[in-house]
XYZ file of C-alpha atoms in Angstrom:
456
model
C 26.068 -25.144 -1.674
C 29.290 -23.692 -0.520
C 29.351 -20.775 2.116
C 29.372 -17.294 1.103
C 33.546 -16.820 1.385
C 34.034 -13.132 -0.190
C 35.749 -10.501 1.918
C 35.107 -6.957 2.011
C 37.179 -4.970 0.103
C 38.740 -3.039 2.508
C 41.551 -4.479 5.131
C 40.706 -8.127 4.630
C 44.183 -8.699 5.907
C 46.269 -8.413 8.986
C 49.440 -5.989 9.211
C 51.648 -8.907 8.101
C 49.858 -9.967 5.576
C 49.098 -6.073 4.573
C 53.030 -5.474 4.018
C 53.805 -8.758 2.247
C 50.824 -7.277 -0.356
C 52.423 -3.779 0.149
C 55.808 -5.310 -1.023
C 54.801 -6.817 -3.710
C 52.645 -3.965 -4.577
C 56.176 -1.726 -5.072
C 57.529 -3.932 -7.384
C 54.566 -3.209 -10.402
C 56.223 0.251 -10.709
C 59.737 -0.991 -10.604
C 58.561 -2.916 -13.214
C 56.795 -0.583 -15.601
C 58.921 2.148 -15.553
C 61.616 1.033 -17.008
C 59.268 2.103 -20.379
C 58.368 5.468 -19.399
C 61.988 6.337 -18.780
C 64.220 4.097 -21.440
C 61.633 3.711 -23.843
C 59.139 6.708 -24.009
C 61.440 9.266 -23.111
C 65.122 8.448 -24.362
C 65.315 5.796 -26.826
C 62.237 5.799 -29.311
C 61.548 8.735 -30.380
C 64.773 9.761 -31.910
C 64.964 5.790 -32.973
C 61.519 5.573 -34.503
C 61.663 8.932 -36.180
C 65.496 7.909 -37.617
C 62.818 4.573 -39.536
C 60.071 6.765 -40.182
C 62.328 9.346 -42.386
C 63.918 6.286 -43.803
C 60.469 5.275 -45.503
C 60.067 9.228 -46.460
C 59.418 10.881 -49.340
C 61.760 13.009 -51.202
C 59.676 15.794 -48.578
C 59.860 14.319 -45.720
C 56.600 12.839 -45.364
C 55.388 8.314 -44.640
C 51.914 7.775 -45.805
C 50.254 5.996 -42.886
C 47.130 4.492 -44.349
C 47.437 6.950 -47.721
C 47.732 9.993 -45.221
C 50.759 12.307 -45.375
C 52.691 12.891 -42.223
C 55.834 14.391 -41.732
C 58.432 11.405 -40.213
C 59.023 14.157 -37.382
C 55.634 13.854 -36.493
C 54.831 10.010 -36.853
C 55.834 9.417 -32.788
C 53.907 12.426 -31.095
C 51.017 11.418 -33.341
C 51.536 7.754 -32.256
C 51.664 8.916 -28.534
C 48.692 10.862 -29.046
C 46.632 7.578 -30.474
C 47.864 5.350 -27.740
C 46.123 7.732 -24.907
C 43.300 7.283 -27.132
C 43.056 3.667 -27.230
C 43.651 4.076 -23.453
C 40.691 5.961 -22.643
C 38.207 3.986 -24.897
C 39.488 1.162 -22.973
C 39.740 2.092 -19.368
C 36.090 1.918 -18.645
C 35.692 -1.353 -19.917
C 38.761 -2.882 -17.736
C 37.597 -1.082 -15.322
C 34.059 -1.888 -14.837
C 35.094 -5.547 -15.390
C 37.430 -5.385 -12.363
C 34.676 -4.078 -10.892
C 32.320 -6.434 -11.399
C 34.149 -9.319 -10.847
C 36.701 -8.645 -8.037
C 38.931 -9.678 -10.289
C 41.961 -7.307 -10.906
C 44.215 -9.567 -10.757
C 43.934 -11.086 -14.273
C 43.327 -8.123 -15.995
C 46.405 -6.427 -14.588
C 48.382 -9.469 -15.677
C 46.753 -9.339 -19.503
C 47.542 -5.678 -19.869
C 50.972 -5.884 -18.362
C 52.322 -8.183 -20.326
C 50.584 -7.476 -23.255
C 52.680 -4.318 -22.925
C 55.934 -6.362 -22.112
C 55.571 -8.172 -25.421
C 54.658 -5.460 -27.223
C 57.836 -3.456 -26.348
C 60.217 -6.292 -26.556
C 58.560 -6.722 -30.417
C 60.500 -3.573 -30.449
C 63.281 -5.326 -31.210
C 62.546 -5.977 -34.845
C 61.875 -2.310 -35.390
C 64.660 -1.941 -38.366
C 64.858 -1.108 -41.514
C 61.549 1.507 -42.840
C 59.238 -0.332 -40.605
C 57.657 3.097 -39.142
C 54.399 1.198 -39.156
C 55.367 -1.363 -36.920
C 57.200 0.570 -34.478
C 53.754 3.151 -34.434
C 51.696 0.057 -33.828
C 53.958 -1.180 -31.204
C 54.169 2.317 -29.449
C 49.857 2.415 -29.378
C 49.642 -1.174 -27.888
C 52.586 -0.908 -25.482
C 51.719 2.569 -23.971
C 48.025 1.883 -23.875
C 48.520 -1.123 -21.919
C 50.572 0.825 -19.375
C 47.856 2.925 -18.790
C 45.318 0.383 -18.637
C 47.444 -1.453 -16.266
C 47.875 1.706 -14.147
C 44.509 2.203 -13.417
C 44.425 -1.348 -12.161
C 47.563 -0.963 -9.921
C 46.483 1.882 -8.532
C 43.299 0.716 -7.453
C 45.192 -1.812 -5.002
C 46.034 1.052 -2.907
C 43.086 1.456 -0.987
C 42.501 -2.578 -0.272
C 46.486 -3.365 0.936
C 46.891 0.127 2.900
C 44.798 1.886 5.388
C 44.373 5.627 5.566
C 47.015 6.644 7.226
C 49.339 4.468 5.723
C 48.991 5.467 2.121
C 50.940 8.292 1.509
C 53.744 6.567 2.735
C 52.920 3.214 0.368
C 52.096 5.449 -2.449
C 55.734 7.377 -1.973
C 57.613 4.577 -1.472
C 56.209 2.818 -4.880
C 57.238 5.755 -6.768
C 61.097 5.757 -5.667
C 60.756 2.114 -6.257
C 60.133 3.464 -10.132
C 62.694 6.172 -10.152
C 65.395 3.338 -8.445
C 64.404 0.886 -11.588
C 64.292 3.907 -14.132
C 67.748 5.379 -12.935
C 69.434 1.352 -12.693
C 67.979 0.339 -16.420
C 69.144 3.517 -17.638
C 73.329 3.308 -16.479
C 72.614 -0.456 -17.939
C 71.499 1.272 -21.057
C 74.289 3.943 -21.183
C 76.949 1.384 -20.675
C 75.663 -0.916 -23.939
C 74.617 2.363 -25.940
C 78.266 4.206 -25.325
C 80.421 0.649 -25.981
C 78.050 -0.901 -28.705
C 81.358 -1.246 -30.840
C 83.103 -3.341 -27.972
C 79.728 -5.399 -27.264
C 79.976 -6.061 -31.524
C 76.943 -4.283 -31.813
C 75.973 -1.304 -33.969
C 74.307 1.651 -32.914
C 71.031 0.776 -33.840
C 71.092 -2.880 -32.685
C 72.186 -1.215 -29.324
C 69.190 0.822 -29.521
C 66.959 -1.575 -30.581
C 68.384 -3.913 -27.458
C 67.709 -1.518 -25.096
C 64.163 -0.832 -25.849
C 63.568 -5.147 -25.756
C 65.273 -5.654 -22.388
C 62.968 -2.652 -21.263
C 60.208 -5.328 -22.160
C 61.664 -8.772 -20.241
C 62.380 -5.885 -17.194
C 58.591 -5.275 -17.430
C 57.025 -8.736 -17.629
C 59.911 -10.234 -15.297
C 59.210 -8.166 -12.492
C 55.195 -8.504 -13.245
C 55.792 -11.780 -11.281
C 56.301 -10.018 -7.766
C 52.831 -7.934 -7.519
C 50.979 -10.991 -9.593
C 52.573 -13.507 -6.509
C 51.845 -11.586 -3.870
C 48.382 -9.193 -4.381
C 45.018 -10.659 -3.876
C 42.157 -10.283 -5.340
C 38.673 -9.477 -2.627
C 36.000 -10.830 -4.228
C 33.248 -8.483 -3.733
C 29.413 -8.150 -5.060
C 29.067 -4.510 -6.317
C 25.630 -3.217 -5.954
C 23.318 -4.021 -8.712
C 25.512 -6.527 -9.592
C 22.753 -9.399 -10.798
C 20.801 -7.066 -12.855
C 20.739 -7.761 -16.257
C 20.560 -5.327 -19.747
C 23.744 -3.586 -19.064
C 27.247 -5.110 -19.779
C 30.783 -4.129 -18.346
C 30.853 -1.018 -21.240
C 27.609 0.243 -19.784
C 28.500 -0.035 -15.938
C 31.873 1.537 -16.837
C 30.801 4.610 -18.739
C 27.225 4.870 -16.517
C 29.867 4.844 -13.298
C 32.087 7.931 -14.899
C 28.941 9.926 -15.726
C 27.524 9.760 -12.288
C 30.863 10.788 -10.794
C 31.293 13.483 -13.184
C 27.303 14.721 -12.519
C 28.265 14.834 -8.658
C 31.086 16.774 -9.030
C 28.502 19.399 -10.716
C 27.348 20.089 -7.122
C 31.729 21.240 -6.418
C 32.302 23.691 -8.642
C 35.309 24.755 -7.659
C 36.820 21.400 -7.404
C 36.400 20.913 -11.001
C 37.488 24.805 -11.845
C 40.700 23.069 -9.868
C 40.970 19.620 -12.002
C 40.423 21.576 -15.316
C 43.135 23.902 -14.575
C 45.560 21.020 -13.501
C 44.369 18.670 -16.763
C 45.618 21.108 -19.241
C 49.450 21.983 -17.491
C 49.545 18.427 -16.458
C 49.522 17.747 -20.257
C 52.138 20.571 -21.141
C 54.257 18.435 -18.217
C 53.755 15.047 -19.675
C 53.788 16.304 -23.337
C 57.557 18.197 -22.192
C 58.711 14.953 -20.876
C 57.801 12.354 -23.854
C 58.966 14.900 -26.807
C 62.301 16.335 -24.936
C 64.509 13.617 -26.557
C 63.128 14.012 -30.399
C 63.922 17.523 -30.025
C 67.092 17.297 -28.362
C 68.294 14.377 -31.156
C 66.521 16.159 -34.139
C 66.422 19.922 -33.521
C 69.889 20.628 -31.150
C 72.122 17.502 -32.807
C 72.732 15.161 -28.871
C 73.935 12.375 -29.190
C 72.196 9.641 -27.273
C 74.772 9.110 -24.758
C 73.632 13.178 -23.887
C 70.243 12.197 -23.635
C 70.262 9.718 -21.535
C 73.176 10.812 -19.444
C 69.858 13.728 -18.994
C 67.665 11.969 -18.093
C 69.635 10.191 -15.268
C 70.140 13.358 -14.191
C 66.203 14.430 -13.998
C 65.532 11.349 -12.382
C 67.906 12.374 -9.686
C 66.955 15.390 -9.431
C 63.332 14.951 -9.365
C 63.187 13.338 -5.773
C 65.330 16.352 -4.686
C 62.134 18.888 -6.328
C 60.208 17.042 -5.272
C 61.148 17.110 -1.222
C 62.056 21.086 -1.825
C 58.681 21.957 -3.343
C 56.937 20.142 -0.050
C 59.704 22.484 1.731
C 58.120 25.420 0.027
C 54.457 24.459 0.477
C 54.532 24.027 3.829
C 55.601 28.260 3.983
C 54.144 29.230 1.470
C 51.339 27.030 0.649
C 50.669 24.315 -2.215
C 48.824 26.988 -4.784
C 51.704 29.413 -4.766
C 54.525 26.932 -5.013
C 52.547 25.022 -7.969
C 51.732 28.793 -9.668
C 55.626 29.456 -9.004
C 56.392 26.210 -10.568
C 54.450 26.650 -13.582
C 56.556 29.858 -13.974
C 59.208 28.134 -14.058
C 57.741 25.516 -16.988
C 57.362 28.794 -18.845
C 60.832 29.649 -18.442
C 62.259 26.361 -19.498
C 60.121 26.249 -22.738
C 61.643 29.524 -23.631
C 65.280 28.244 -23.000
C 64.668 25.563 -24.744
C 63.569 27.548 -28.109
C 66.947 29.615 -27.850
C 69.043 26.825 -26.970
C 71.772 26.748 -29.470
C 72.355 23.511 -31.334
C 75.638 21.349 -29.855
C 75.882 22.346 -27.279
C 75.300 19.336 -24.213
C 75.993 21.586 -21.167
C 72.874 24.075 -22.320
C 70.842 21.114 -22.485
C 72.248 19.484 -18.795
C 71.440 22.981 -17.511
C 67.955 22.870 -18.927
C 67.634 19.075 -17.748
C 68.086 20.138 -14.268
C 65.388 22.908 -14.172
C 63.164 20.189 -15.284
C 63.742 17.531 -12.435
C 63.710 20.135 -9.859
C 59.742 21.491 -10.752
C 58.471 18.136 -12.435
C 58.213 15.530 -9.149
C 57.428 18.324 -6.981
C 54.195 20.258 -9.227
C 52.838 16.652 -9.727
C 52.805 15.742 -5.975
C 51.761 18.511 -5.077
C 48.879 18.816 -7.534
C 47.503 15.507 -6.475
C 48.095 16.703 -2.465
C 46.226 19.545 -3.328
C 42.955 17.741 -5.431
C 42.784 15.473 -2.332
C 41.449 18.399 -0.419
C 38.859 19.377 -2.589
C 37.567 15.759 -2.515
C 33.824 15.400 -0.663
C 34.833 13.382 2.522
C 33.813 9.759 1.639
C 33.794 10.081 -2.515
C 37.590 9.629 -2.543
C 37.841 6.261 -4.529
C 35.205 7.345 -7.088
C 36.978 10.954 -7.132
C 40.061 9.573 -7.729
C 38.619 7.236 -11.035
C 37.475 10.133 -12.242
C 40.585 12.131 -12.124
C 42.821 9.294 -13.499
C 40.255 9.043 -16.820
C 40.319 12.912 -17.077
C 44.166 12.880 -16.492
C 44.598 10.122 -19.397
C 41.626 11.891 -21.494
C 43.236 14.647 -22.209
C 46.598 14.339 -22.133
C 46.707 13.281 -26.037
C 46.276 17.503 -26.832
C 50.167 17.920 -26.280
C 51.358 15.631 -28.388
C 49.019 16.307 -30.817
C 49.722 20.082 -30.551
C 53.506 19.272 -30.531
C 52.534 16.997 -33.558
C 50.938 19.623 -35.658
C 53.495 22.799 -34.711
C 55.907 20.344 -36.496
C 53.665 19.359 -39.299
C 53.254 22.942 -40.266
C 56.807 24.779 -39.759
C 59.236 21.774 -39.800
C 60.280 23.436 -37.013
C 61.097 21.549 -33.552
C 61.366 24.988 -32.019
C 58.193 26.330 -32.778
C 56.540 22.997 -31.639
C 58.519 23.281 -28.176
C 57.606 26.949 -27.826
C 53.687 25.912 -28.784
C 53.849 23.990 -25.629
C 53.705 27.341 -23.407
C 49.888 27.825 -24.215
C 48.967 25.069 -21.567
C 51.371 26.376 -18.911
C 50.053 29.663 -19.522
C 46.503 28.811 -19.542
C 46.885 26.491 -16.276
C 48.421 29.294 -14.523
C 45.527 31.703 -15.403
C 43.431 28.672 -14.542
C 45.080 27.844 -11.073
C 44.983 31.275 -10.474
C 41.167 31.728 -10.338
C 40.236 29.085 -8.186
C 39.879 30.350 -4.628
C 41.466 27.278 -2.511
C 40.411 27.894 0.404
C 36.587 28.105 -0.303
C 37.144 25.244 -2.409
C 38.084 23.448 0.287
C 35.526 24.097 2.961
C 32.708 23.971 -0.214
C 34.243 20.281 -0.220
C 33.606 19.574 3.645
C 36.941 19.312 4.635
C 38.847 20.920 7.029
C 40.986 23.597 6.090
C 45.139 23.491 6.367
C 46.678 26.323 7.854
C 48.779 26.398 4.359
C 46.904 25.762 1.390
């Protein structure tokens, strides 16, 4: 028999070794969010609900499996399955990683499983609405299958006090890749004539090459992270597969967090605006294309300029925080939410420089009121529970955040109206706020056994 050669799963490797991992660690989110920006929130929504009305009915309405939808619809519907699929599946990947050590392979199966999926995207002409919804499920439930994964390096290639600094630094390395793909993509899109291309082969490029991007730059993190091969406890009993462990491991978590009260009062408040925020960012482009008449050059030419201007909020908000606490500036910013939704129900169609304005608001609250919520849940977190915590937020986080779309989906299948499904959106700022509002922070935090910040 061999020798016992695992390692233990946390700081198995020197400094050098640490940053090679750390390195390579950056490079999964310049990677993968080349989708979340060119795909998810400029180029398929308007694209797959221009093939969806295609297939339409004289009313406006595909038949998905015999069941009338309206073709405005089909892609915050699709959205809203894909989280789905994401949360049946997370447990299981997870557990298995778990269980094995092994995070490695799965991250590489759901990655590129996403990768292919979104440079099938390519063949999404014609009325093939089905395709391109299929496509959509697999592609952006893989991303947040694969999420969960990456994120769970963080502990084993950083210690403590190195994390926020590895965790900041692989988010610019997203908003670099997001901001670079999307100038690549506004060059082709705006001289699609000269490139003898038409608009919707442009398109249709542009979401592809967001795939290769995706599984290209896979290669970095897969080279360079390893896997510690660990024995979790309990881990030769037999009776209870990786489903089992997965979903057995969330309920504990979630019964523990009975016994903080006011850390879930916290989580629950920050669940439902989170989803207003994420459901904001993937339907601004079908309503800016559909309801207000932007071009695509507009839309993307916005987003660049949110993705600029969201490490600027983001820096600001921390600014603001630090004088007048995290809870105020996040209730402030959800204010501000509030305020954009109701601009963007009177904005008047045609008119780009409305929508710029609007853009801007949005990248100056959005980096900043998610950093800042996840700064702030790390305080409520029992001292020692972080990792399991942390799980448990990421599943909630992903479990709920189908209601917006869904919500956004319905508004429209009931008016026709893109404003009224924009405006619908204010219920989760509103009932964060009220939420956010309630929770007494400071109690929270000692109830948690931490020590309190003289700014909270």
């Amino acid at each position: 028999m061999t020798a016992d050669t695992t390692e233990p799963e946390e700081y198995a490797a020197g400094p050098a070794e640490r940053r090679r991992e750390q390195r390579g660690w950056y490079f999964y989110d310049f990677a993968c969010s080349v989708y979340s920006t060119s795909v998810l929130t400029v180029f398929l929504g308007p694209y797959l609900t221009s093939v969806a009305r295609a297939a339409a009915d004289a009313e406006g309405f595909v038949h998905p499996l015999g069941i009338p939808v309206r073709a405005g619809s089909l892609f915050a519907y699709a959205v809203s399955a894909s989280i789905v699929v994401a949360v049946l599946a997370m447990p299981l990947v997870g557990a298995a990683a778990d269980r094995s050590g092994r995070k490695k392979p799965l991250l590489a199966a759901a990655a590129y499983v996403g990768a292919a999926a979104t440079t099938g995207m390519f063949f999404l002409d014609g009325d093939r609405y089905l395709l391109g919804a299929f496509l959509l499920i697999v592609a952006n439930a893989s991303l947040s299958v694969s999420m969960v994964l990456y994120n769970a390096y963080l502990p084993q290639i950083a210690e403590p006090d190195e994390r926020d600094t590895v965790s900041s630094r692989g988010w610019a390395f997203g908003y670099t890749s997001g901001a670079l793909v999307l100038v690549l993509n506004l060059i082709l899109y705006s001289g699609h004539d000269s490139f003898g291309l038409t608009e919707g082969e442009a398109v249709r490029v542009c979401l592809a090459t967001a795939g290769v991007w995706w599984g290209a730059f896979t290669v970095v993190p897969l080279r360079r992270l390893r896997d510690r091969r660990i024995r979790p406890e309990g881990a030769g009993r037999s009776g209870e597969g990786a489903v089992g462990s997965g979903w057995r491991q969330l309920r504990a978590t979630l019964k523990d967090m009975r016994r903080h009260p006011l850390t879930l009062s916290f989580l629950l408040a920050y669940l439902i605006y989170n989803d207003g925020v994420q459901t904001v960012i993937s339907q601004a482009s079908i309503y800016g294309s559909e309801e207000l008449g932007l071009d695509q050059t507009t839309l993307i030419t916005a987003v660049l300029l949110v993705q600029v201007l969201a490490v600027a909020g983001a820096l600001g908000m921390g600014r603001l925080a630090r004088t007048h606490g995290a809870k105020r500036t996040i209730l402030g910013s959800l204010a501000v939410w509030t305020l954009i939704l109701a601009a963007g129900y009177f904005l008047p169609a045609g008119s780009p420089v409305f929508f710029y304005f609007l853009a801007a608001a949005i990248g100056l609250v959005l980096g900043g009121s998610q950093a800042l919520s996840r700064s702030l849940f790390s305080h409520l977190v029992p001292r020692g529970k972080e990792a399991e915590y942390f799980s448990a937020y990421e599943m909630s986080d992903r479990g709920l955040s189908w209601l917006g779309p869904l919500v956004f989906g319905l508004a429209y299948q009931l008016t026709g109206s893109y404003r009224d499904a924009i405006i619908s959106l204010v219920i989760f700022f509103a009932v964060g706020f009220v939420l956010l509002a309630r929770v007494p922070i400071r109690r929270a935090v000692e109830a948690a056994g931490n020590p309190i910040p003289d700014r909270i």
